[in-house]
Amino acid sequence: MNSIERIEKKELRGRILAVLDYNYPAGLSEKLVLQSLIAARFDVTKRELKAQLAYLAEKGYVTLQQVGFTDIDLARQMVKLTASGKDLVDGNLEADPGVSV
């Protein structure tokens, strides 16, 4: 991965947190997060979003929860900003080198 790709990923992660911060304390569906990013002209695929959400969840900045009924294909992934994620966005935590806020 080149330096431009690394910067783009950091910016994408920061934008994801900003989208979730706008709706805090409620969460958003993964689909709405994706639509928000596309509307902001981010070139992001569903697969890339899943990878970045996994990264942010492992860092403790977001939670991911399946809701609905998976057996009849009525489930969706909900994404919610955690208190740590909120603190990062608000500047109350030391900057994370993997996230550009």
PDB file of C-alpha atoms in Angstrom:
ATOM      1  CA  MET A   1       0.000   0.000   0.000  1.00  0.00           C
ATOM      2  CA  ASN A   2       1.400   3.372  -0.951  1.00  0.00           C
ATOM      3  CA  SER A   3       1.293   6.499   1.192  1.00  0.00           C
ATOM      4  CA  ILE A   4      -1.695   7.978  -0.668  1.00  0.00           C
ATOM      5  CA  GLU A   5      -3.751   4.828  -0.027  1.00  0.00           C
ATOM      6  CA  ARG A   6      -2.822   4.956   3.671  1.00  0.00           C
ATOM      7  CA  ILE A   7      -3.912   8.589   3.902  1.00  0.00           C
ATOM      8  CA  GLU A   8      -7.188   7.795   2.107  1.00  0.00           C
ATOM      9  CA  LYS A   9      -7.944   4.956   4.551  1.00  0.00           C
ATOM     10  CA  LYS A  10      -7.258   7.220   7.552  1.00  0.00           C
ATOM     11  CA  GLU A  11      -9.532   9.893   6.074  1.00  0.00           C
ATOM     12  CA  LEU A  12     -12.250   7.319   5.368  1.00  0.00           C
ATOM     13  CA  ARG A  13     -12.122   6.047   8.962  1.00  0.00           C
ATOM     14  CA  GLY A  14     -12.393   9.594  10.268  1.00  0.00           C
ATOM     15  CA  ARG A  15     -15.355  10.299   7.999  1.00  0.00           C
ATOM     16  CA  ILE A  16     -17.105   7.131   9.221  1.00  0.00           C
ATOM     17  CA  LEU A  17     -16.712   8.346  12.800  1.00  0.00           C
ATOM     18  CA  ALA A  18     -17.985  11.808  11.815  1.00  0.00           C
ATOM     19  CA  VAL A  19     -21.104  10.293  10.204  1.00  0.00           C
ATOM     20  CA  LEU A  20     -21.778   8.265  13.344  1.00  0.00           C
ATOM     21  CA  ASP A  21     -21.072  11.279  15.564  1.00  0.00           C
ATOM     22  CA  TYR A  22     -23.758  13.253  13.746  1.00  0.00           C
ATOM     23  CA  ASN A  23     -26.332  10.653  14.803  1.00  0.00           C
ATOM     24  CA  TYR A  24     -24.873   9.987  18.286  1.00  0.00           C
ATOM     25  CA  PRO A  25     -26.020   8.430  20.587  1.00  0.00           C
ATOM     26  CA  ALA A  26     -28.171   6.464  18.148  1.00  0.00           C
ATOM     27  CA  GLY A  27     -26.524   4.175  15.634  1.00  0.00           C
ATOM     28  CA  LEU A  28     -26.981   3.857  11.898  1.00  0.00           C
ATOM     29  CA  SER A  29     -27.321   0.920   9.575  1.00  0.00           C
ATOM     30  CA  GLU A  30     -24.224  -0.023   7.626  1.00  0.00           C
ATOM     31  CA  LYS A  31     -26.183   0.800   4.462  1.00  0.00           C
ATOM     32  CA  LEU A  32     -26.844   4.382   5.624  1.00  0.00           C
ATOM     33  CA  VAL A  33     -23.180   4.832   6.522  1.00  0.00           C
ATOM     34  CA  LEU A  34     -22.238   3.652   3.027  1.00  0.00           C
ATOM     35  CA  GLN A  35     -24.769   5.985   1.393  1.00  0.00           C
ATOM     36  CA  SER A  36     -23.454   8.921   3.451  1.00  0.00           C
ATOM     37  CA  LEU A  37     -19.888   8.206   2.349  1.00  0.00           C
ATOM     38  CA  ILE A  38     -20.892   7.911  -1.304  1.00  0.00           C
ATOM     39  CA  ALA A  39     -22.847  11.185  -1.043  1.00  0.00           C
ATOM     40  CA  ALA A  40     -19.646  12.794   0.301  1.00  0.00           C
ATOM     41  CA  ARG A  41     -17.882  11.491  -2.845  1.00  0.00           C
ATOM     42  CA  PHE A  42     -15.835   8.793  -1.168  1.00  0.00           C
ATOM     43  CA  ASP A  43     -15.027   5.982  -3.594  1.00  0.00           C
ATOM     44  CA  VAL A  44     -15.858   3.136  -1.217  1.00  0.00           C
ATOM     45  CA  THR A  45     -17.250  -0.333  -1.776  1.00  0.00           C
ATOM     46  CA  LYS A  46     -19.364  -2.339   0.615  1.00  0.00           C
ATOM     47  CA  ARG A  47     -16.397  -4.650   1.152  1.00  0.00           C
ATOM     48  CA  GLU A  48     -14.048  -1.755   1.942  1.00  0.00           C
ATOM     49  CA  LEU A  49     -16.577  -0.298   4.377  1.00  0.00           C
ATOM     50  CA  LYS A  50     -16.832  -3.643   6.181  1.00  0.00           C
ATOM     51  CA  ALA A  51     -13.029  -3.774   6.486  1.00  0.00           C
ATOM     52  CA  GLN A  52     -12.842  -0.248   7.904  1.00  0.00           C
ATOM     53  CA  LEU A  53     -15.722  -0.882  10.319  1.00  0.00           C
ATOM     54  CA  ALA A  54     -13.939  -4.019  11.547  1.00  0.00           C
ATOM     55  CA  TYR A  55     -10.789  -1.941  12.113  1.00  0.00           C
ATOM     56  CA  LEU A  56     -12.703   0.720  14.036  1.00  0.00           C
ATOM     57  CA  ALA A  57     -14.511  -1.938  16.092  1.00  0.00           C
ATOM     58  CA  GLU A  58     -11.209  -3.627  16.997  1.00  0.00           C
ATOM     59  CA  LYS A  59      -9.930  -0.227  18.165  1.00  0.00           C
ATOM     60  CA  GLY A  60     -13.064   0.162  20.329  1.00  0.00           C
ATOM     61  CA  TYR A  61     -14.404   3.215  18.479  1.00  0.00           C
ATOM     62  CA  VAL A  62     -17.574   1.584  17.146  1.00  0.00           C
ATOM     63  CA  THR A  63     -19.804  -1.363  17.932  1.00  0.00           C
ATOM     64  CA  LEU A  64     -21.333  -3.598  15.284  1.00  0.00           C
ATOM     65  CA  GLN A  65     -24.578  -5.447  15.904  1.00  0.00           C
ATOM     66  CA  GLN A  66     -26.724  -7.622  13.650  1.00  0.00           C
ATOM     67  CA  VAL A  67     -30.404  -6.869  14.197  1.00  0.00           C
ATOM     68  CA  GLY A  68     -33.483  -8.421  12.655  1.00  0.00           C
ATOM     69  CA  PHE A  69     -34.080 -11.898  11.340  1.00  0.00           C
ATOM     70  CA  THR A  70     -31.189 -13.464   9.448  1.00  0.00           C
ATOM     71  CA  ASP A  71     -33.106 -16.646   8.644  1.00  0.00           C
ATOM     72  CA  ILE A  72     -35.588 -14.728   6.452  1.00  0.00           C
ATOM     73  CA  ASP A  73     -33.072 -12.162   5.168  1.00  0.00           C
ATOM     74  CA  LEU A  74     -34.450  -9.252   7.187  1.00  0.00           C
ATOM     75  CA  ALA A  75     -31.274  -8.563   9.141  1.00  0.00           C
ATOM     76  CA  ARG A  76     -29.075  -5.518   8.972  1.00  0.00           C
ATOM     77  CA  GLN A  77     -25.824  -4.480  10.527  1.00  0.00           C
ATOM     78  CA  MET A  78     -26.094  -1.553  12.917  1.00  0.00           C
ATOM     79  CA  VAL A  79     -23.065   0.613  13.638  1.00  0.00           C
ATOM     80  CA  LYS A  80     -22.799   2.804  16.711  1.00  0.00           C
ATOM     81  CA  LEU A  81     -20.148   5.185  17.987  1.00  0.00           C
ATOM     82  CA  THR A  82     -18.779   4.180  21.406  1.00  0.00           C
ATOM     83  CA  ALA A  83     -17.809   6.612  24.155  1.00  0.00           C
ATOM     84  CA  SER A  84     -14.163   6.156  23.105  1.00  0.00           C
ATOM     85  CA  GLY A  85     -15.094   6.942  19.514  1.00  0.00           C
ATOM     86  CA  LYS A  86     -16.933  10.060  20.658  1.00  0.00           C
ATOM     87  CA  ASP A  87     -13.916  11.128  22.718  1.00  0.00           C
ATOM     88  CA  LEU A  88     -11.639  10.638  19.694  1.00  0.00           C
ATOM     89  CA  VAL A  89     -13.917  12.738  17.474  1.00  0.00           C
ATOM     90  CA  ASP A  90     -14.220  15.442  20.139  1.00  0.00           C
ATOM     91  CA  GLY A  91     -10.430  15.586  20.647  1.00  0.00           C
ATOM     92  CA  ASN A  92     -10.556  14.267  24.207  1.00  0.00           C
ATOM     93  CA  LEU A  93      -8.226  11.360  23.365  1.00  0.00           C
ATOM     94  CA  GLU A  94      -4.701  11.440  22.027  1.00  0.00           C
ATOM     95  CA  ALA A  95      -4.754  11.318  18.230  1.00  0.00           C
ATOM     96  CA  ASP A  96      -4.878   7.838  16.697  1.00  0.00           C
ATOM     97  CA  PRO A  97      -2.328   7.432  13.883  1.00  0.00           C
ATOM     98  CA  GLY A  98      -4.763   5.199  11.978  1.00  0.00           C
ATOM     99  CA  VAL A  99      -7.689   7.642  11.984  1.00  0.00           C
ATOM    100  CA  SER A 100      -7.798  11.180  10.626  1.00  0.00           C
ATOM    101  CA  VAL A 101     -10.443  13.170  12.507  1.00  0.00           C
TER     102      VAL A 101
END
